[in-house]
Tab-separated table of C-alpha atoms in Angstrom:
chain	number	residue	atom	x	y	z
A	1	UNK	CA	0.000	0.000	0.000
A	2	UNK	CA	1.216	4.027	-0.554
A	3	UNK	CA	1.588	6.360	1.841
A	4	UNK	CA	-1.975	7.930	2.358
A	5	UNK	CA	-2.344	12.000	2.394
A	6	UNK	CA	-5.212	13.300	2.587
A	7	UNK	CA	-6.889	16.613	0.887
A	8	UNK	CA	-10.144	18.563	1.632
A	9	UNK	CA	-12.227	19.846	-1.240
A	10	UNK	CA	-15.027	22.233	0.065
A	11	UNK	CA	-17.283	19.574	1.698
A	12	UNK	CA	-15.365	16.157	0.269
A	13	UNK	CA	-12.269	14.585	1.237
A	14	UNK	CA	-9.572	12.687	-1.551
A	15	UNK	CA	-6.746	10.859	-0.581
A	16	UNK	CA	-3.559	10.723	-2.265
A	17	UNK	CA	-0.151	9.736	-2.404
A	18	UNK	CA	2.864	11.936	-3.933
A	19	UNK	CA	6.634	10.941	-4.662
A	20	UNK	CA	9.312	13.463	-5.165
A	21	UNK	CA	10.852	14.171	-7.892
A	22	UNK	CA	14.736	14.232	-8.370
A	23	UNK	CA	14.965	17.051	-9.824
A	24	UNK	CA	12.103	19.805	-9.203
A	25	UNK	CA	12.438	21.534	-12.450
A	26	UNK	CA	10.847	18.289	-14.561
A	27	UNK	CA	6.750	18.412	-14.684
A	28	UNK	CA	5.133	15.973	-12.204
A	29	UNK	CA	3.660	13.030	-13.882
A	30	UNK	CA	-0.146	12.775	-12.480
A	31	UNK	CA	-1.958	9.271	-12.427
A	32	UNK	CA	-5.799	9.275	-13.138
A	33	UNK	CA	-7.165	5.659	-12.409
A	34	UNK	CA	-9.312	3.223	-14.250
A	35	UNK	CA	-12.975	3.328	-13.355
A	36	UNK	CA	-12.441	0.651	-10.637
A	37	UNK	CA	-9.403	1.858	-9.319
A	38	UNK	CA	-7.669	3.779	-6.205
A	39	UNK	CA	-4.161	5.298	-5.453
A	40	UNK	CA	-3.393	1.852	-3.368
A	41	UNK	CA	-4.928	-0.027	-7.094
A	42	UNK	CA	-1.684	1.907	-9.012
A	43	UNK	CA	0.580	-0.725	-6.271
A	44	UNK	CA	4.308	-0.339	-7.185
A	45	UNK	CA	3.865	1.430	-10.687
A	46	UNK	CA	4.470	5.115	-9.139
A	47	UNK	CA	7.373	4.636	-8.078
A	48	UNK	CA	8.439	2.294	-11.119
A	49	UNK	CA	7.832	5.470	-13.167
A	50	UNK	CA	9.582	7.928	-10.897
A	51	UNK	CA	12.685	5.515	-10.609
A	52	UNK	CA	12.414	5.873	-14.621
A	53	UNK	CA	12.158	9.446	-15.386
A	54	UNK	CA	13.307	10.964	-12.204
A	55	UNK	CA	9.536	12.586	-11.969
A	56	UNK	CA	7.912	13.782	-9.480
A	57	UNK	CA	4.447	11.411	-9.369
A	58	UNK	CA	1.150	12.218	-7.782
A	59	UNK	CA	-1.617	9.760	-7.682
A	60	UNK	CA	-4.995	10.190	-6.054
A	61	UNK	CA	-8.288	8.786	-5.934
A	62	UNK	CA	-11.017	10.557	-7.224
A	63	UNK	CA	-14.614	11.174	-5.212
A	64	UNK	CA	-16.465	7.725	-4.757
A	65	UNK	CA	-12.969	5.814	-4.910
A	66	UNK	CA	-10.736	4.430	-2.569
A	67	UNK	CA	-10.497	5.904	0.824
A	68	UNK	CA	-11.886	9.097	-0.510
A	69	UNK	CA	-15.461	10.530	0.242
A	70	UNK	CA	-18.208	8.699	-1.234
A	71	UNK	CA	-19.789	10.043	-4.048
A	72	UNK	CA	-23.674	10.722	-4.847
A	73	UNK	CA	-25.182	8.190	-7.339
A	74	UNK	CA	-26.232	8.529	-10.000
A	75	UNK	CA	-23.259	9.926	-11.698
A	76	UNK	CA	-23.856	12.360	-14.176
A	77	UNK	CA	-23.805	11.299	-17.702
A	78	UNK	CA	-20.666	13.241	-18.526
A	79	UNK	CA	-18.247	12.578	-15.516
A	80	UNK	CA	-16.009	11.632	-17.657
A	81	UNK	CA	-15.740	14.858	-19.769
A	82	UNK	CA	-16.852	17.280	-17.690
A	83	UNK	CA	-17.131	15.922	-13.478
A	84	UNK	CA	-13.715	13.780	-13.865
A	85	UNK	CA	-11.657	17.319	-15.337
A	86	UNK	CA	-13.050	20.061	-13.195
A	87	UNK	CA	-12.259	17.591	-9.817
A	88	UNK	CA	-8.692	17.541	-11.662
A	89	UNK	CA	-8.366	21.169	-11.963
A	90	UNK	CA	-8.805	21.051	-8.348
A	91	UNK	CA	-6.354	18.702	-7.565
A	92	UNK	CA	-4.000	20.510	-9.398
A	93	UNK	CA	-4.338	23.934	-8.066
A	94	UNK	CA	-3.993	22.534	-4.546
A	95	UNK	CA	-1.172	20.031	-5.553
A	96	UNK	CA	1.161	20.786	-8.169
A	97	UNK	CA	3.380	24.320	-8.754
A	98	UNK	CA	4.686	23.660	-12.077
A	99	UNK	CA	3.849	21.609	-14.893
A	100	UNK	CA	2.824	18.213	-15.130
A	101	UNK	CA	2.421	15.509	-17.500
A	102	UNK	CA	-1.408	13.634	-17.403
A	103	UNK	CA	-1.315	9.392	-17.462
A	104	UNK	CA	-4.336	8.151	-17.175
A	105	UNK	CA	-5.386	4.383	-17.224
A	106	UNK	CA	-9.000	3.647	-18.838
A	107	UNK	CA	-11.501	5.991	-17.329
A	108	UNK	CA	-9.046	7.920	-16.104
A	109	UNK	CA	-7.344	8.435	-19.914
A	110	UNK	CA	-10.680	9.399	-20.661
A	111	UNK	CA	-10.762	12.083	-18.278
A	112	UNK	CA	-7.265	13.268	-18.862
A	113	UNK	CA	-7.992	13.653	-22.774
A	114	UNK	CA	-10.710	15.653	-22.126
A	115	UNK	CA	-9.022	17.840	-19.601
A	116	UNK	CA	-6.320	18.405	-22.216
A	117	UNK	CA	-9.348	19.878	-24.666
A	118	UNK	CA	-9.134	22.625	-22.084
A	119	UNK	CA	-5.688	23.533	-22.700
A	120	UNK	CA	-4.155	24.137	-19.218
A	121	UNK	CA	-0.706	25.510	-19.631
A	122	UNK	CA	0.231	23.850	-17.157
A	123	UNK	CA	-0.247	20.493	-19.053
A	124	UNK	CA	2.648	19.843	-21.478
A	125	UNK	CA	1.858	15.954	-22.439
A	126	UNK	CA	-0.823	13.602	-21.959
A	127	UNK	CA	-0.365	9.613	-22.028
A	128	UNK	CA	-3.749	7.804	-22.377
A	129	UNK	CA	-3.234	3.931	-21.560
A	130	UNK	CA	-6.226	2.273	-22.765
A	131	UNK	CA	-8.052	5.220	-22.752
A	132	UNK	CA	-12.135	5.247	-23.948
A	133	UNK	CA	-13.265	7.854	-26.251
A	134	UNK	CA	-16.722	6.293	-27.437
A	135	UNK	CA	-18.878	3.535	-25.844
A	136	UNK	CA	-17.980	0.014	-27.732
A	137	UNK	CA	-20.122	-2.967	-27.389
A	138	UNK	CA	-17.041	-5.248	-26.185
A	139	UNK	CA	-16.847	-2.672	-23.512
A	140	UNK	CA	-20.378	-3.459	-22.142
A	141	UNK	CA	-19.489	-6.941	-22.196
A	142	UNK	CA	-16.668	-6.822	-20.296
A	143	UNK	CA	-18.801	-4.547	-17.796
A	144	UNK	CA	-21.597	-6.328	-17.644
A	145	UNK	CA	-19.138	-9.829	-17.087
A	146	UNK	CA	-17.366	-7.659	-14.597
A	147	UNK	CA	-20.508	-6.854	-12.584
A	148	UNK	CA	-21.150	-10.740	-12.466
A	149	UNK	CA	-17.623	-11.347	-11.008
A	150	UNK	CA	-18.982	-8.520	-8.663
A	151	UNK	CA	-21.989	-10.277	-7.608
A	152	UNK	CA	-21.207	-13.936	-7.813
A	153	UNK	CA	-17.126	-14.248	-7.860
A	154	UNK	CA	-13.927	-13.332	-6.049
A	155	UNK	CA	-13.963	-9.532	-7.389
A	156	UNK	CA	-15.665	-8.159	-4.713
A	157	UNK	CA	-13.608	-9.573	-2.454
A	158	UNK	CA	-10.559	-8.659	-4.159
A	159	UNK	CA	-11.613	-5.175	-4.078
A	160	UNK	CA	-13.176	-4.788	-0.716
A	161	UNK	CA	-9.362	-4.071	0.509
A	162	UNK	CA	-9.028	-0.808	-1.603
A	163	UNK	CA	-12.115	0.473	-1.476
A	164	UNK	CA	-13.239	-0.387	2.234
A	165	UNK	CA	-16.574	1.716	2.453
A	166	UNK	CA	-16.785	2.964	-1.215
A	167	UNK	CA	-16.655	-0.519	-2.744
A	168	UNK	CA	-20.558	-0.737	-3.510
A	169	UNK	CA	-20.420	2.993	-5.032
A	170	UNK	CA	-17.468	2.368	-6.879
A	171	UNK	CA	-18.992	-0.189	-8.694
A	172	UNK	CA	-22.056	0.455	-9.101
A	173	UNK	CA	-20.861	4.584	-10.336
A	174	UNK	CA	-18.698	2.781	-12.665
A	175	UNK	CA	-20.556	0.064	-14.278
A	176	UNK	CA	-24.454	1.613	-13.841
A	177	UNK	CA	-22.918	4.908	-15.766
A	178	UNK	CA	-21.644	2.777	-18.250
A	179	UNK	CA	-24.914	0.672	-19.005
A	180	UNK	CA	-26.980	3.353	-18.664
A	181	UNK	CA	-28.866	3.856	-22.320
A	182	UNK	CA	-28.707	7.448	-22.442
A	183	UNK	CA	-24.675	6.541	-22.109
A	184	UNK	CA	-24.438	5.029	-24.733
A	185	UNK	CA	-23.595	7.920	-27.641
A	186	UNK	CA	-21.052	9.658	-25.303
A	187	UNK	CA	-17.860	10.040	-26.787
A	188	UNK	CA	-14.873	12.598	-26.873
A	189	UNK	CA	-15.386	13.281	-30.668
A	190	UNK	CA	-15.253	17.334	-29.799
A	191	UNK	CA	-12.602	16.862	-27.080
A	192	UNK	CA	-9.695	15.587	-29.640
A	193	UNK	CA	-9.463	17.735	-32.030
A	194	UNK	CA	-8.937	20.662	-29.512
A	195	UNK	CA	-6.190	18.587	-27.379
A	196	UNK	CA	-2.917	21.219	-28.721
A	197	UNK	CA	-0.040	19.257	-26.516
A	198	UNK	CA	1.595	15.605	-27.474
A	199	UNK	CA	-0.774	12.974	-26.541
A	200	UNK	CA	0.418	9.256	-26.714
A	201	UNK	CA	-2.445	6.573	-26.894
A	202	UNK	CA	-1.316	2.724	-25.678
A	203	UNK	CA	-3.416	-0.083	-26.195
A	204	UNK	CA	-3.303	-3.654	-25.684
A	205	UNK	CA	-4.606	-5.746	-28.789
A	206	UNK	CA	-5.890	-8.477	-26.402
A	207	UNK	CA	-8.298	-5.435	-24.473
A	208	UNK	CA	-11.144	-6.607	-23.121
A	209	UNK	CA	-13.224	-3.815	-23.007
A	210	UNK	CA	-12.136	-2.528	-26.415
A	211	UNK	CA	-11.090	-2.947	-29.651
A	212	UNK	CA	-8.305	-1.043	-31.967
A	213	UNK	CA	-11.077	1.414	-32.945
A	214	UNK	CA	-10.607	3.673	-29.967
A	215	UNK	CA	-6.960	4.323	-31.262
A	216	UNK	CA	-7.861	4.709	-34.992
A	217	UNK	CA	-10.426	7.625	-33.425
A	218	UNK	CA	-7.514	9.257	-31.370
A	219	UNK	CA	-5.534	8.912	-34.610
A	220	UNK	CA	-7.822	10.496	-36.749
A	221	UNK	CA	-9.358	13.170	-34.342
A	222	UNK	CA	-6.469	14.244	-32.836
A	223	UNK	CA	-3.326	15.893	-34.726
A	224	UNK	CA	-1.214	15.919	-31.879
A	225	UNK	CA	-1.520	12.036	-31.291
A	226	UNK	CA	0.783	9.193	-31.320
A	227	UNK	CA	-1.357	5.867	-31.117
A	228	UNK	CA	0.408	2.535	-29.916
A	229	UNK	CA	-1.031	-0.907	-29.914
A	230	UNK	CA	0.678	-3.369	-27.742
A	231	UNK	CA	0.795	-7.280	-28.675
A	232	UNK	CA	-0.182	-10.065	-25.958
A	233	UNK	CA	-1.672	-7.047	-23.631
A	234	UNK	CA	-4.719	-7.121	-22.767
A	235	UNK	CA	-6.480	-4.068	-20.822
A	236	UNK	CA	-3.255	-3.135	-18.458
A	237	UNK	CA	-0.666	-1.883	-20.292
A	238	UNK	CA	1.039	-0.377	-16.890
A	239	UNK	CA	0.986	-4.363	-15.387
A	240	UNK	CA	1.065	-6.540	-18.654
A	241	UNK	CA	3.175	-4.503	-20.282
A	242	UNK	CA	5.378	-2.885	-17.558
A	243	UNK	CA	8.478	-2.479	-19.249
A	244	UNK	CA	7.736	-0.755	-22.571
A	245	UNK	CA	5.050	0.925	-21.179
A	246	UNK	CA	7.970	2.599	-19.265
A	247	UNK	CA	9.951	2.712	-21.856
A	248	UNK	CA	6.960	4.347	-23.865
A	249	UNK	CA	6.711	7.227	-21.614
A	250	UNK	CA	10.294	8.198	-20.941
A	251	UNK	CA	10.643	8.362	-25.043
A	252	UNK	CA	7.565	10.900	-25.435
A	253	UNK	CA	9.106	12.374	-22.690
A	254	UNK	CA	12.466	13.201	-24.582
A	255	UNK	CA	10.368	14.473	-26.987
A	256	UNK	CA	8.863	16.783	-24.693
A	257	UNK	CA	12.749	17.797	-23.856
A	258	UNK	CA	11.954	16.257	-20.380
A	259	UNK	CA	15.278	14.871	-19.237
């Protein structure tokens, strides 16, 4: 488990962990989870990636997630795009004093492309690992199997340790969002095309919850983009793929002369 820090937003609470950088002049690389993950769900890859680049790394757990305050359900329909960035913002005024570099895994890719349609300054690059930007029906599937595991396997169980008293509204904002038919046309189709700084997609060609569509769309829709599809990796790029997923980031990180 990390460290656990803890910081107040108006009436909520998010935890979070944060590893220094070596040197405090390179951007702080920020970690947005999947939609069933936590800061304790990242386990050793923060501080694989600082070892890497020598970045400062700050990981937290949004509302509803981990040891953080529970969230109101039902989530909106566009958390993703619009309730996922502005708690960002947040986190970024009260966190970071420089720039920093968005990596977000699944959900949390989604959220970081569509903060980076807002054009911060602050952001200078944005790595999407398995990122969604449109509802696929292999996504559902994998949901919907998911919420079986939920109900009827190990996976609650297996969660219950990260999420302690937010595991029922963690899954249940994730998955009932998801299924939800009025979901089911959102997408980040305006979002790309405004995202100005270097974005690097990774995907694993094994995903379960999507297929090599969502990069083609990232490739076509964003100019800035650099789309990677990784063999024998399914939707995990940061665990099944550890070591060129590192390697991945610290080379779009020389390109964004961070080194």
């Amino acid at each position: 488990m990390l460290d656990r820090q803890y910081l107040d937003l108006d009436s909520k609470r998010l935890e979070y962990h944060l590893l220094p950088g070596l040197d405090r002049h390179k951007p702080t690389l920020v970690l947005l989870h999947e939609g069933l993950g936590c800061v304790d769900m990242w386990k050793d890859f923060p501080a694989a990636l600082a070892s890497a680049t020598g970045c400062a790394v700050l990981a937290y757990s949004r509302i509803g997630y981990g040891r953080s305050s529970p969230v109101a359900l039902p989530r909106p329909r566009d958390y993703l795009s619009v309730e996922g960035p502005e708690e960002l913002e947040q986190v970024l005024d009260r966190l970071t004093s420089g720039s920093v570099i968005l990596i977000g895994h699944s959900d949390g890719g989604s959220i970081a492309m569509a903060y980076g349609a807002r054009r911060d300054p602050r952001v200078r690059g944005i790595v999407s690992l398995a990122g969604h930007v449109s509802v696929e029906a292999l996504c559902l599937v994998g949901i919907r199997r998911a919420v079986e595991a939920f109900r009827r396997g190990d996976l609650r169980e297996r969660l219950a340790e990260y999420h302690g008293d937010n595991l029922d509204g963690a899954l249940r904002g994730w998955s009932e969002t998801w299924l939800r038919d009025d979901f089911r046309d959102w997408n980040l189709f305006a979002e790309l095309p405004a995202i100005e700084v270097p974005l690097l997609a990774v995907q694993g060609r094994e995903d379960e919850y999507a297929t090599a569509e969502q990069l083609a769309i990232i490739a076509r829709e964003s100019p800035s983009a650099t789309t990677v599809l990784l063999e024998h990796c399914r939707h995990f790029p940061q665990n099944q793929a550890r070591e060129e997923t590192l390697r991945l980031i610290q080379a779009f990180l020389r390109r964004l002369a961070v080194d």
